[in-house]
mmCIF file of C-alpha atoms and ligand atoms in Angstrom:
data_model
loop_
_atom_site.group_PDB
_atom_site.id
_atom_site.type_symbol
_atom_site.label_atom_id
_atom_site.label_comp_id
_atom_site.label_asym_id
_atom_site.label_seq_id
_atom_site.Cartn_x
_atom_site.Cartn_y
_atom_site.Cartn_z
ATOM 1 C CA MET A 11 25.521 113.140 88.099
ATOM 2 C CA GLN A 12 26.004 113.900 84.437
ATOM 3 C CA LYS A 13 22.945 114.873 82.435
ATOM 4 C CA PHE A 14 21.234 111.896 80.867
ATOM 5 C CA ASP A 15 18.484 112.085 78.306
ATOM 6 C CA PRO A 16 16.646 108.788 77.811
ATOM 7 C CA ALA A 17 14.824 110.024 74.695
ATOM 8 C CA THR A 18 18.070 110.811 72.894
ATOM 9 C CA ALA A 19 19.436 107.441 73.902
ATOM 10 C CA ILE A 20 16.461 105.622 72.390
ATOM 11 C CA GLN A 21 16.681 107.612 69.183
ATOM 12 C CA ARG A 22 20.325 106.675 68.805
ATOM 13 C CA ILE A 23 19.401 103.008 69.067
ATOM 14 C CA ASN A 24 16.579 103.217 66.505
ATOM 15 C CA SER A 25 17.720 100.129 64.718
ATOM 16 C CA CYS A 26 17.545 99.649 60.983
ATOM 17 C CA ASP A 27 18.057 96.155 59.685
ATOM 18 C CA ALA A 28 18.778 94.430 56.417
ATOM 19 C CA SER A 29 15.198 94.901 55.226
ATOM 20 C CA ARG A 30 15.905 98.644 55.025
ATOM 21 C CA GLY A 31 12.542 99.360 56.564
ATOM 22 C CA VAL A 32 12.558 102.270 58.959
ATOM 23 C CA ASN A 33 11.172 99.839 61.508
ATOM 24 C CA PRO A 34 12.940 96.545 62.155
ATOM 25 C CA ALA A 35 11.335 93.641 60.277
ATOM 26 C CA ILE A 36 9.064 91.557 62.490
ATOM 27 C CA SER A 37 10.743 88.286 63.236
ATOM 28 C CA ASP A 38 7.787 85.961 63.220
ATOM 29 C CA SER A 39 9.614 82.736 64.038
ATOM 30 C CA ALA A 40 9.900 80.454 67.023
ATOM 31 C CA THR A 41 13.050 78.748 65.787
ATOM 32 C CA PHE A 42 16.016 79.720 63.584
ATOM 33 C CA THR A 43 18.228 77.898 61.123
ATOM 34 C CA PHE A 44 22.010 77.593 61.178
ATOM 35 C CA PRO A 45 24.199 77.311 58.116
ATOM 36 C CA GLU A 46 26.516 74.928 59.959
ATOM 37 C CA ALA A 47 25.849 72.418 62.751
ATOM 38 C CA ARG A 48 28.846 73.659 64.718
ATOM 39 C CA LEU A 49 27.249 77.120 64.995
ATOM 40 C CA MET A 50 24.163 75.637 66.623
ATOM 41 C CA THR A 51 26.269 73.973 69.317
ATOM 42 C CA ASP A 52 28.260 77.157 69.886
ATOM 43 C CA THR A 53 25.082 79.245 70.112
ATOM 44 C CA PHE A 54 23.705 76.859 72.758
ATOM 45 C CA HIS A 55 26.777 77.583 74.809
ATOM 46 C CA GLY A 56 26.413 81.318 74.288
ATOM 47 C CA GLU A 57 29.577 81.504 72.208
ATOM 48 C CA THR A 58 28.271 83.123 69.013
ATOM 49 C CA GLU A 59 27.030 86.581 68.140
ATOM 50 C CA GLY A 60 24.199 87.392 65.793
ATOM 51 C CA TYR A 61 22.711 83.884 65.821
ATOM 52 C CA PHE A 62 19.348 83.072 67.300
ATOM 53 C CA LEU A 63 18.360 79.694 68.649
ATOM 54 C CA TYR A 64 14.790 79.735 69.870
ATOM 55 C CA SER A 65 12.390 82.567 70.695
ATOM 56 C CA ARG A 66 11.860 81.687 74.363
ATOM 57 C CA HIS A 67 15.500 82.735 74.695
ATOM 58 C CA TRP A 68 16.044 85.499 72.109
ATOM 59 C CA ASN A 69 14.278 86.717 69.023
ATOM 60 C CA PRO A 70 15.398 89.597 66.760
ATOM 61 C CA SER A 71 12.190 91.608 67.356
ATOM 62 C CA ASN A 72 12.531 91.201 71.111
ATOM 63 C CA MET A 73 16.188 92.150 70.869
ATOM 64 C CA ALA A 74 15.384 95.383 69.008
ATOM 65 C CA LEU A 75 12.930 96.404 71.730
ATOM 66 C CA CYS A 76 15.354 95.346 74.473
ATOM 67 C CA GLN A 77 18.179 97.428 73.010
ATOM 68 C CA ALA A 78 15.932 100.487 72.957
ATOM 69 C CA LEU A 79 14.775 99.844 76.548
ATOM 70 C CA ALA A 80 18.367 99.410 77.709
ATOM 71 C CA ALA A 81 19.286 102.701 76.017
ATOM 72 C CA MET A 82 16.388 104.405 77.791
ATOM 73 C CA GLU A 83 17.362 102.997 81.192
ATOM 74 C CA GLY A 84 21.115 103.391 80.827
ATOM 75 C CA THR A 85 21.535 99.647 81.418
ATOM 76 C CA GLU A 86 23.639 97.286 79.327
ATOM 77 C CA ALA A 87 20.739 94.999 78.562
ATOM 78 C CA ALA A 88 17.056 94.217 78.987
ATOM 79 C CA TRP A 89 14.653 91.325 78.470
ATOM 80 C CA VAL A 90 10.925 91.476 77.762
ATOM 81 C CA THR A 91 8.141 89.433 79.316
ATOM 82 C CA GLY A 92 4.478 88.685 78.660
ATOM 83 C CA SER A 93 3.357 90.864 81.599
ATOM 84 C CA GLY A 94 4.694 93.262 84.187
ATOM 85 C CA LEU A 95 4.028 90.766 86.934
ATOM 86 C CA ALA A 96 6.057 88.139 85.042
ATOM 87 C CA ALA A 97 8.995 90.568 85.023
ATOM 88 C CA ILE A 98 8.607 91.245 88.755
ATOM 89 C CA THR A 99 8.127 87.638 89.872
ATOM 90 C CA CYS A 100 11.028 86.376 87.729
ATOM 91 C CA ALA A 101 13.344 89.128 88.938
ATOM 92 C CA LEU A 102 12.473 88.278 92.553
ATOM 93 C CA LEU A 103 12.629 84.490 92.151
ATOM 94 C CA HIS A 104 16.007 84.774 90.450
ATOM 95 C CA GLU A 105 17.583 86.228 93.610
ATOM 96 C CA VAL A 106 16.180 84.001 96.337
ATOM 97 C CA LYS A 107 16.229 80.428 97.579
ATOM 98 C CA SER A 108 14.513 78.804 100.539
ATOM 99 C CA GLY A 109 15.551 80.512 103.781
ATOM 100 C CA ASP A 110 16.314 83.859 102.159
ATOM 101 C CA HIS A 111 14.634 87.128 103.025
ATOM 102 C CA ILE A 112 13.185 90.085 101.126
ATOM 103 C CA ILE A 113 12.605 93.564 102.505
ATOM 104 C CA SER A 114 9.921 95.346 100.566
ATOM 105 C CA SER A 115 8.236 98.673 100.643
ATOM 106 C CA MET A 116 4.851 98.384 102.355
ATOM 107 C CA THR A 117 3.302 100.081 99.353
ATOM 108 C CA THR A 118 3.675 98.079 96.198
ATOM 109 C CA TYR A 119 1.420 97.076 93.363
ATOM 110 C CA GLY A 120 -1.210 94.698 94.793
ATOM 111 C CA GLY A 121 -0.086 91.690 92.753
ATOM 112 C CA THR A 122 3.515 92.212 93.820
ATOM 113 C CA PHE A 123 2.441 92.443 97.439
ATOM 114 C CA ALA A 124 0.366 89.250 97.133
ATOM 115 C CA PHE A 125 3.275 87.406 95.486
ATOM 116 C CA MET A 126 5.628 88.238 98.336
ATOM 117 C CA ALA A 127 3.117 87.949 101.191
ATOM 118 C CA ASN A 128 1.216 84.822 100.105
ATOM 119 C CA TYR A 129 3.121 82.991 97.411
ATOM 120 C CA LEU A 130 6.869 83.131 98.024
ATOM 121 C CA THR A 131 6.213 81.923 101.576
ATOM 122 C CA LYS A 132 5.329 78.518 100.047
ATOM 123 C CA PHE A 133 9.004 78.213 99.157
ATOM 124 C CA GLY A 134 10.337 79.355 102.516
ATOM 125 C CA VAL A 135 11.073 82.926 101.413
ATOM 126 C CA GLU A 136 9.789 85.490 103.902
ATOM 127 C CA THR A 137 9.241 89.185 103.251
ATOM 128 C CA THR A 138 9.270 92.027 105.756
ATOM 129 C CA PHE A 139 7.164 94.998 104.656
ATOM 130 C CA VAL A 140 8.525 98.335 105.803
ATOM 131 C CA ASN A 141 7.590 101.973 105.315
ATOM 132 C CA PHE A 142 10.357 102.870 102.831
ATOM 133 C CA GLN A 143 9.970 106.592 103.480
ATOM 134 C CA ASP A 144 11.561 105.819 106.849
ATOM 135 C CA LEU A 145 15.133 104.859 105.925
ATOM 136 C CA ASP A 146 16.022 104.100 109.547
ATOM 137 C CA ALA A 147 13.230 101.527 109.591
ATOM 138 C CA VAL A 148 14.722 99.989 106.445
ATOM 139 C CA ARG A 149 18.198 99.894 108.051
ATOM 140 C CA LYS A 150 16.724 98.285 111.157
ATOM 141 C CA ALA A 151 14.911 95.619 109.111
ATOM 142 C CA VAL A 152 18.114 94.870 107.201
ATOM 143 C CA ALA A 153 20.069 94.528 110.462
ATOM 144 C CA GLU A 154 17.416 92.156 111.829
ATOM 145 C CA HIS A 155 17.523 89.993 108.697
ATOM 146 C CA PRO A 156 21.119 89.354 107.624
ATOM 147 C CA ASN A 157 19.766 86.734 105.173
ATOM 148 C CA THR A 158 18.182 89.541 103.104
ATOM 149 C CA LYS A 159 18.874 89.138 99.378
ATOM 150 C CA VAL A 160 16.583 91.798 97.922
ATOM 151 C CA LEU A 161 15.315 95.257 98.758
ATOM 152 C CA TYR A 162 12.226 95.909 96.645
ATOM 153 C CA THR A 163 10.434 99.163 95.929
ATOM 154 C CA GLU A 164 8.589 101.223 93.334
ATOM 155 C CA THR A 165 10.179 104.547 92.390
ATOM 156 C CA MET A 166 6.797 106.266 92.637
ATOM 157 C CA ASN A 167 4.303 104.241 94.597
ATOM 158 C CA ASN A 168 0.642 103.614 94.217
ATOM 159 C CA PRO A 169 -1.613 105.360 95.107
ATOM 160 C CA LEU A 170 0.077 107.871 97.425
ATOM 161 C CA LEU A 171 2.716 108.848 94.852
ATOM 162 C CA ARG A 172 5.519 108.779 97.422
ATOM 163 C CA ILE A 173 9.031 108.669 95.969
ATOM 164 C CA ALA A 174 11.654 106.090 96.967
ATOM 165 C CA ASN A 175 15.109 107.399 97.788
ATOM 166 C CA VAL A 176 16.875 105.105 95.301
ATOM 167 C CA PRO A 177 20.473 106.236 96.012
ATOM 168 C CA GLU A 178 20.089 105.698 99.783
ATOM 169 C CA LEU A 179 18.249 102.396 99.379
ATOM 170 C CA SER A 180 20.966 101.209 97.046
ATOM 171 C CA THR A 181 23.622 102.005 99.657
ATOM 172 C CA ILE A 182 21.664 100.097 102.293
ATOM 173 C CA ALA A 183 21.148 97.074 100.006
ATOM 174 C CA HIS A 184 24.765 96.937 98.908
ATOM 175 C CA SER A 185 26.025 97.206 102.489
ATOM 176 C CA ILE A 186 24.864 93.611 103.014
ATOM 177 C CA GLY A 187 25.416 92.356 99.470
ATOM 178 C CA ALA A 188 21.698 92.435 98.619
ATOM 179 C CA LYS A 189 20.243 93.706 95.362
ATOM 180 C CA LEU A 190 17.918 96.666 94.973
ATOM 181 C CA ILE A 191 15.093 95.899 92.545
ATOM 182 C CA VAL A 192 12.990 98.906 91.496
ATOM 183 C CA ASP A 193 9.647 98.940 89.697
ATOM 184 C CA ASN A 194 9.682 102.128 87.585
ATOM 185 C CA THR A 195 6.285 101.588 85.903
ATOM 186 C CA PHE A 196 4.826 104.985 86.931
ATOM 187 C CA THR A 197 7.844 107.044 85.920
ATOM 188 C CA PRO A 198 9.649 105.869 82.777
ATOM 189 C CA MET A 199 12.123 108.481 81.450
ATOM 190 C CA ILE A 200 11.458 110.709 84.476
ATOM 191 C CA PHE A 201 13.638 108.505 86.659
ATOM 192 C CA SER A 202 16.508 106.216 85.675
ATOM 193 C CA PRO A 203 16.768 104.016 88.781
ATOM 194 C CA TYR A 204 19.725 101.999 87.467
ATOM 195 C CA ARG A 205 21.743 105.169 87.080
ATOM 196 C CA LEU A 206 20.737 106.094 90.625
ATOM 197 C CA GLY A 207 22.107 102.838 92.050
ATOM 198 C CA ALA A 208 19.427 100.173 91.556
ATOM 199 C CA ASP A 209 20.670 96.785 90.325
ATOM 200 C CA VAL A 210 17.548 95.787 88.433
ATOM 201 C CA VAL A 211 14.708 97.869 86.994
ATOM 202 C CA VAL A 212 11.385 96.215 86.203
ATOM 203 C CA TYR A 213 8.436 97.558 84.248
ATOM 204 C CA SER A 214 4.867 96.821 83.463
ATOM 205 C CA MET A 215 5.033 98.021 79.850
ATOM 206 C CA THR A 216 1.244 97.636 79.828
ATOM 207 C CA LYS A 217 1.136 101.175 81.220
ATOM 208 C CA PHE A 218 3.017 104.273 80.024
ATOM 209 C CA ILE A 219 5.698 102.544 77.943
ATOM 210 C CA ASN A 220 3.225 101.043 75.501
ATOM 211 C CA GLY A 221 0.501 103.565 76.309
ATOM 212 C CA LYS A 222 -2.213 102.062 74.121
ATOM 213 C CA ASN A 223 -3.914 99.580 76.451
ATOM 214 C CA ASP A 224 -3.844 96.988 73.673
ATOM 215 C CA CYS A 225 -1.610 94.477 75.451
ATOM 216 C CA VAL A 226 -0.044 93.303 78.679
ATOM 217 C CA ALA A 227 3.766 93.229 78.729
ATOM 218 C CA GLY A 228 6.766 93.673 80.995
ATOM 219 C CA ALA A 229 10.501 94.279 80.998
ATOM 220 C CA ILE A 230 13.558 93.594 83.130
ATOM 221 C CA CYS A 231 16.585 95.891 82.720
ATOM 222 C CA GLY A 232 20.041 95.376 84.190
ATOM 223 C CA SER A 233 23.664 94.543 83.477
ATOM 224 C CA GLY A 234 24.589 92.295 80.567
ATOM 225 C CA ASP A 235 25.757 89.505 82.889
ATOM 226 C CA TYR A 236 22.549 89.709 84.864
ATOM 227 C CA ILE A 237 20.279 89.494 81.801
ATOM 228 C CA ASN A 238 22.361 86.578 80.497
ATOM 229 C CA SER A 239 21.952 84.809 83.829
ATOM 230 C CA LEU A 240 18.152 85.218 83.587
ATOM 231 C CA ILE A 241 18.125 83.363 80.274
ATOM 232 C CA ASP A 242 20.799 80.795 81.067
ATOM 233 C CA VAL A 243 19.578 77.470 79.636
ATOM 234 C CA ASN A 244 20.511 75.564 82.802
ATOM 235 C CA ASN A 245 19.308 77.804 85.598
ATOM 236 C CA GLY A 246 17.953 81.092 84.252
ATOM 237 C CA THR A 247 14.586 81.946 85.810
ATOM 238 C CA CYS A 248 13.224 83.513 82.621
ATOM 239 C CA MET A 249 14.490 80.699 80.406
ATOM 240 C CA LEU A 250 13.026 78.014 82.665
ATOM 241 C CA LEU A 251 9.707 79.645 83.605
ATOM 242 C CA GLY A 252 9.276 80.875 80.031
ATOM 243 C CA PRO A 253 7.376 84.194 80.333
ATOM 244 C CA VAL A 254 8.831 85.616 77.102
ATOM 245 C CA LEU A 255 6.960 88.353 75.222
ATOM 246 C CA ASP A 256 5.616 87.528 71.780
ATOM 247 C CA PRO A 257 7.780 89.133 69.048
ATOM 248 C CA MET A 258 4.742 90.585 67.249
ATOM 249 C CA ARG A 259 3.992 92.544 70.417
ATOM 250 C CA SER A 260 7.611 93.572 70.851
ATOM 251 C CA SER A 261 7.482 95.079 67.430
ATOM 252 C CA SER A 262 4.351 97.123 68.178
ATOM 253 C CA ILE A 263 5.644 98.247 71.588
ATOM 254 C CA LEU A 264 8.927 99.425 70.049
ATOM 255 C CA LYS A 265 7.033 101.789 67.758
ATOM 256 C CA ASN A 266 5.137 103.185 70.744
ATOM 257 C CA LEU A 267 8.329 103.560 72.759
ATOM 258 C CA HIS A 268 9.545 106.182 70.312
ATOM 259 C CA THR A 269 6.771 108.590 71.310
ATOM 260 C CA LEU A 270 7.112 107.948 75.043
ATOM 261 C CA HIS A 271 9.035 111.158 75.779
ATOM 262 C CA ILE A 272 6.328 113.320 74.201
ATOM 263 C CA ARG A 273 3.577 111.401 75.938
ATOM 264 C CA MET A 274 5.265 111.624 79.351
ATOM 265 C CA GLN A 275 5.634 115.380 78.925
ATOM 266 C CA LYS A 276 1.949 115.780 78.058
ATOM 267 C CA HIS A 277 0.668 113.432 80.790
ATOM 268 C CA GLY A 278 2.766 115.402 83.274
ATOM 269 C CA GLU A 279 1.727 118.808 81.938
ATOM 270 C CA ASN A 280 -1.952 117.869 82.231
ATOM 271 C CA ALA A 281 -1.577 116.437 85.731
ATOM 272 C CA MET A 282 0.353 119.542 86.837
ATOM 273 C CA TYR A 283 -2.371 121.810 85.433
ATOM 274 C CA LEU A 284 -5.047 119.889 87.307
ATOM 275 C CA ALA A 285 -3.033 119.906 90.531
ATOM 276 C CA LYS A 286 -2.854 123.696 90.413
ATOM 277 C CA ARG A 287 -6.564 124.041 89.639
ATOM 278 C CA PHE A 288 -7.495 121.508 92.382
ATOM 279 C CA LYS A 289 -5.427 123.582 94.783
ATOM 280 C CA GLU A 290 -7.212 126.782 93.739
ATOM 281 C CA VAL A 291 -10.667 125.338 94.340
ATOM 282 C CA GLY A 292 -9.645 123.702 97.613
ATOM 283 C CA PHE A 293 -9.812 120.002 96.712
ATOM 284 C CA LYS A 294 -7.727 117.656 98.829
ATOM 285 C CA TYR A 295 -5.298 116.640 96.080
ATOM 286 C CA ASN A 296 -1.996 114.803 95.943
ATOM 287 C CA TYR A 297 0.625 115.497 93.256
ATOM 288 C CA PRO A 298 4.403 115.196 93.627
ATOM 289 C CA GLY A 299 5.078 118.105 91.261
ATOM 290 C CA LEU A 300 4.025 120.780 93.756
ATOM 291 C CA PRO A 301 6.143 121.827 96.766
ATOM 292 C CA GLU A 302 3.416 120.726 99.220
ATOM 293 C CA HIS A 303 4.173 117.106 98.426
ATOM 294 C CA PRO A 304 6.458 115.583 101.085
ATOM 295 C CA ASP A 305 8.841 114.186 98.433
ATOM 296 C CA TYR A 306 9.035 117.223 96.138
ATOM 297 C CA ALA A 307 12.685 117.902 96.951
ATOM 298 C CA LEU A 308 13.641 114.245 96.662
ATOM 299 C CA PHE A 309 11.835 114.057 93.312
ATOM 300 C CA ASN A 310 13.815 117.033 92.028
ATOM 301 C CA SER A 311 17.093 115.572 93.206
ATOM 302 C CA MET A 312 16.521 112.309 91.306
ATOM 303 C CA MET A 313 14.674 113.288 88.123
ATOM 304 C CA ASN A 314 15.868 113.558 84.525
ATOM 305 C CA PRO A 315 14.925 117.118 83.570
ATOM 306 C CA GLY A 316 12.353 117.762 80.872
ATOM 307 C CA TYR A 317 9.819 114.977 81.392
ATOM 308 C CA GLY A 318 7.712 116.529 84.127
ATOM 309 C CA TYR A 319 6.393 115.004 87.338
ATOM 310 C CA GLY A 320 4.301 112.199 85.940
ATOM 311 C CA GLY A 321 0.709 111.650 84.887
ATOM 312 C CA MET A 322 -0.649 110.307 88.176
ATOM 313 C CA ILE A 323 -2.685 112.524 90.483
ATOM 314 C CA SER A 324 -5.256 111.795 93.174
ATOM 315 C CA ILE A 325 -8.016 113.560 95.046
ATOM 316 C CA ASP A 326 -9.546 112.513 98.335
ATOM 317 C CA MET A 327 -13.332 112.594 98.428
ATOM 318 C CA GLY A 328 -13.578 111.357 102.007
ATOM 319 C CA THR A 329 -15.770 108.300 101.595
ATOM 320 C CA ALA A 330 -15.834 105.415 99.134
ATOM 321 C CA GLU A 331 -19.499 106.254 98.392
ATOM 322 C CA ALA A 332 -18.648 109.806 97.328
ATOM 323 C CA ALA A 333 -15.668 108.611 95.297
ATOM 324 C CA ASN A 334 -17.797 106.017 93.498
ATOM 325 C CA ARG A 335 -20.597 108.465 92.730
ATOM 326 C CA ILE A 336 -18.146 111.076 91.389
ATOM 327 C CA MET A 337 -16.385 108.517 89.213
ATOM 328 C CA GLU A 338 -19.708 107.447 87.684
ATOM 329 C CA ILE A 339 -20.632 111.059 86.936
ATOM 330 C CA MET A 340 -17.183 111.795 85.505
ATOM 331 C CA GLN A 341 -17.502 108.811 83.172
ATOM 332 C CA GLN A 342 -20.951 109.981 82.005
ATOM 333 C CA LYS A 343 -19.582 113.457 81.335
ATOM 334 C CA GLY A 344 -16.678 112.059 79.335
ATOM 335 C CA VAL A 345 -13.754 112.942 81.628
ATOM 336 C CA GLY A 346 -12.450 109.442 80.956
ATOM 337 C CA TYR A 347 -13.065 105.836 81.904
ATOM 338 C CA LEU A 348 -13.793 104.233 85.233
ATOM 339 C CA ALA A 349 -11.096 101.588 84.819
ATOM 340 C CA VAL A 350 -7.974 100.308 86.514
ATOM 341 C CA SER A 351 -4.563 100.665 84.873
ATOM 342 C CA LEU A 352 -2.706 103.770 83.777
ATOM 343 C CA GLY A 353 -0.619 105.403 81.103
ATOM 344 C CA TYR A 354 -3.405 105.490 78.519
ATOM 345 C CA PHE A 355 -4.108 108.377 76.129
ATOM 346 C CA THR A 356 -7.565 108.749 77.680
ATOM 347 C CA THR A 357 -7.859 109.546 81.386
ATOM 348 C CA LEU A 358 -8.517 106.522 83.615
ATOM 349 C CA PHE A 359 -9.710 106.724 87.192
ATOM 350 C CA SER A 360 -10.405 104.287 90.000
ATOM 351 C CA ASN A 361 -10.891 104.138 93.751
ATOM 352 C CA SER A 362 -7.584 102.682 94.904
ATOM 353 C CA GLY A 363 -8.595 100.963 98.149
ATOM 354 C CA LYS A 364 -11.287 98.912 96.463
ATOM 355 C CA SER A 365 -9.415 98.130 93.262
ATOM 356 C CA THR A 366 -5.698 98.262 92.517
ATOM 357 C CA SER A 367 -4.691 98.113 96.177
ATOM 358 C CA SER A 368 -7.432 95.708 97.325
ATOM 359 C CA GLU A 369 -4.845 92.933 97.849
ATOM 360 C CA VAL A 370 -3.261 95.146 100.496
ATOM 361 C CA PRO A 371 -4.965 94.459 103.874
ATOM 362 C CA GLU A 372 -7.046 97.337 105.235
ATOM 363 C CA ASP A 373 -4.842 97.878 108.296
ATOM 364 C CA ILE A 374 -1.805 98.337 106.048
ATOM 365 C CA GLN A 375 -3.833 100.650 103.785
ATOM 366 C CA LYS A 376 -4.544 102.768 106.874
ATOM 367 C CA GLU A 377 -0.908 102.699 107.973
ATOM 368 C CA MET A 378 0.118 103.849 104.482
ATOM 369 C CA GLY A 379 -2.201 106.823 104.907
ATOM 370 C CA MET A 380 -4.627 105.695 102.219
ATOM 371 C CA SER A 381 -8.099 107.154 102.470
ATOM 372 C CA GLU A 382 -11.059 105.067 101.343
ATOM 373 C CA GLY A 383 -12.308 108.065 99.326
ATOM 374 C CA LEU A 384 -9.204 108.353 97.170
ATOM 375 C CA ILE A 385 -9.744 108.729 93.430
ATOM 376 C CA ARG A 386 -6.580 108.022 91.472
ATOM 377 C CA PHE A 387 -6.354 109.578 88.023
ATOM 378 C CA SER A 388 -4.009 108.567 85.260
ATOM 379 C CA MET A 389 -4.228 111.750 83.217
ATOM 380 C CA GLY A 390 -4.731 111.331 79.510
ATOM 381 C CA LEU A 391 -3.311 113.390 76.665
ATOM 382 C CA ASP A 392 -6.265 115.836 76.658
ATOM 383 C CA ASN A 393 -5.707 118.855 74.459
ATOM 384 C CA ASP A 394 -8.075 121.140 76.400
ATOM 385 C CA ILE A 395 -7.223 120.349 79.999
ATOM 386 C CA GLU A 396 -9.169 123.332 81.394
ATOM 387 C CA ALA A 397 -12.331 121.800 79.896
ATOM 388 C CA THR A 398 -11.447 118.505 81.595
ATOM 389 C CA PHE A 399 -10.981 120.341 84.893
ATOM 390 C CA GLN A 400 -14.417 121.943 84.520
ATOM 391 C CA LEU A 401 -16.023 118.541 83.975
ATOM 392 C CA ILE A 402 -14.307 117.129 87.077
ATOM 393 C CA LYS A 403 -15.396 120.144 89.107
ATOM 394 C CA GLU A 404 -18.995 119.808 87.876
ATOM 395 C CA SER A 405 -18.966 116.117 88.776
ATOM 396 C CA VAL A 406 -17.801 116.846 92.323
ATOM 397 C CA ASP A 407 -20.348 119.689 92.726
ATOM 398 C CA GLU A 408 -23.129 117.459 91.442
ATOM 399 C CA CYS A 409 -22.247 114.745 93.954
ATOM 400 C CA ARG A 410 -22.104 117.240 96.831
ATOM 401 C CA LYS A 411 -25.554 118.669 95.973
HETATM 402 C C1 PLP B 13 0.259 97.171 86.452
HETATM 403 C C2 PLP B 13 1.430 97.136 87.324
HETATM 404 C C3 PLP B 13 2.144 95.954 87.535
HETATM 405 C C4 PLP B 13 1.730 94.635 86.914
HETATM 406 O O1 PLP B 13 1.893 94.647 85.535
HETATM 407 P P1 PLP B 13 1.033 93.763 84.506
HETATM 408 O O2 PLP B 13 1.519 94.203 83.190
HETATM 409 O O3 PLP B 13 -0.413 94.052 84.760
HETATM 410 O O4 PLP B 13 1.346 92.328 84.819
HETATM 411 C C5 PLP B 13 3.258 96.009 88.337
HETATM 412 N N1 PLP B 13 3.662 97.157 88.925
HETATM 413 C C6 PLP B 13 2.989 98.302 88.768
HETATM 414 C C7 PLP B 13 3.479 99.525 89.455
HETATM 415 C C8 PLP B 13 1.851 98.339 87.975
HETATM 416 O O5 PLP B 13 1.186 99.488 87.825
#
């Protein structure tokens, strides 16, 4: 595969508009005027360029962000939503009707799991959850369900940080005419799933992409025809369910997107440093950037060079009690915040089983290999990471006393 650099692609797109501001003017309008009535009719039918109709469909600020996201992903187009879950649920709903089937990785974001396991079933859409590390199991599930329309996975999953083999999964999906939808929330820039064979890439921009924890937002990236079908006025899932992102937010997220490559490098550098130090002191750690991780080779085969191995790292403290105590001490010492979510400039940590994966039933948590004492860190942009390591070490020692 030819070398692809998402950061360069975004920079090339950095749009300047008629205002001559270095940032695109914020388009703070729900509706737009037309100089001629005929143009309004043509725009309704998707037959004009450069005209906007109504902001639930398109808005110039949203379009500027979408062009930058598409450049980053290597897709033709993108569309932005009011949350990551809105992007995921719309992308899924758009592919299925009653009687259809989804095959999903057993390990997905809790809300995604709940949507497929508890909600889509109301409409006669069943999901089979499979261990996606086992490609033969995926092939078997596909063979058993010829009505499968979607294979769904996260590139890097939560909280075990396993990596999905996107090229192989894409081959399996396409062999039966199904689509591969990939949630790349944990690894923007590091992986470009569309370029690896996925049909649709979804994001919670709430996390790394925005990186400021000041809003909830999502994105759907794919081919131009696909994005147009999502916002078709007659049967587009996004147009009809209406989860569009507010243009004021699009404008602020676009400015943050331009520093994403530097942030990803620093998050990854800090997590890698900690992984090595955790290894030295004998903590039970999990990080996909070291050769001990079962998907290290796969990671290397799929990654865009130069952005590191991601900002997520976990340690296993054995019991939920120990994990909780250590997290409280770490917060007191200023390591970061005891909070869910990720991709923030300050380190965030949580006990996965009791928080972000609590929608996943305990038996499945066990089958995934999740320990109840897991502490998941989203490493911040700390300048002195050795000092952070010392504080974590002190917190663990204090708990063990
Ligand atoms: C947070 C998250 C979501 C949901 O996104 P929201 O912006 O909270 O709606 C989906 N997938 C992953 C991997 C996430 O981390």
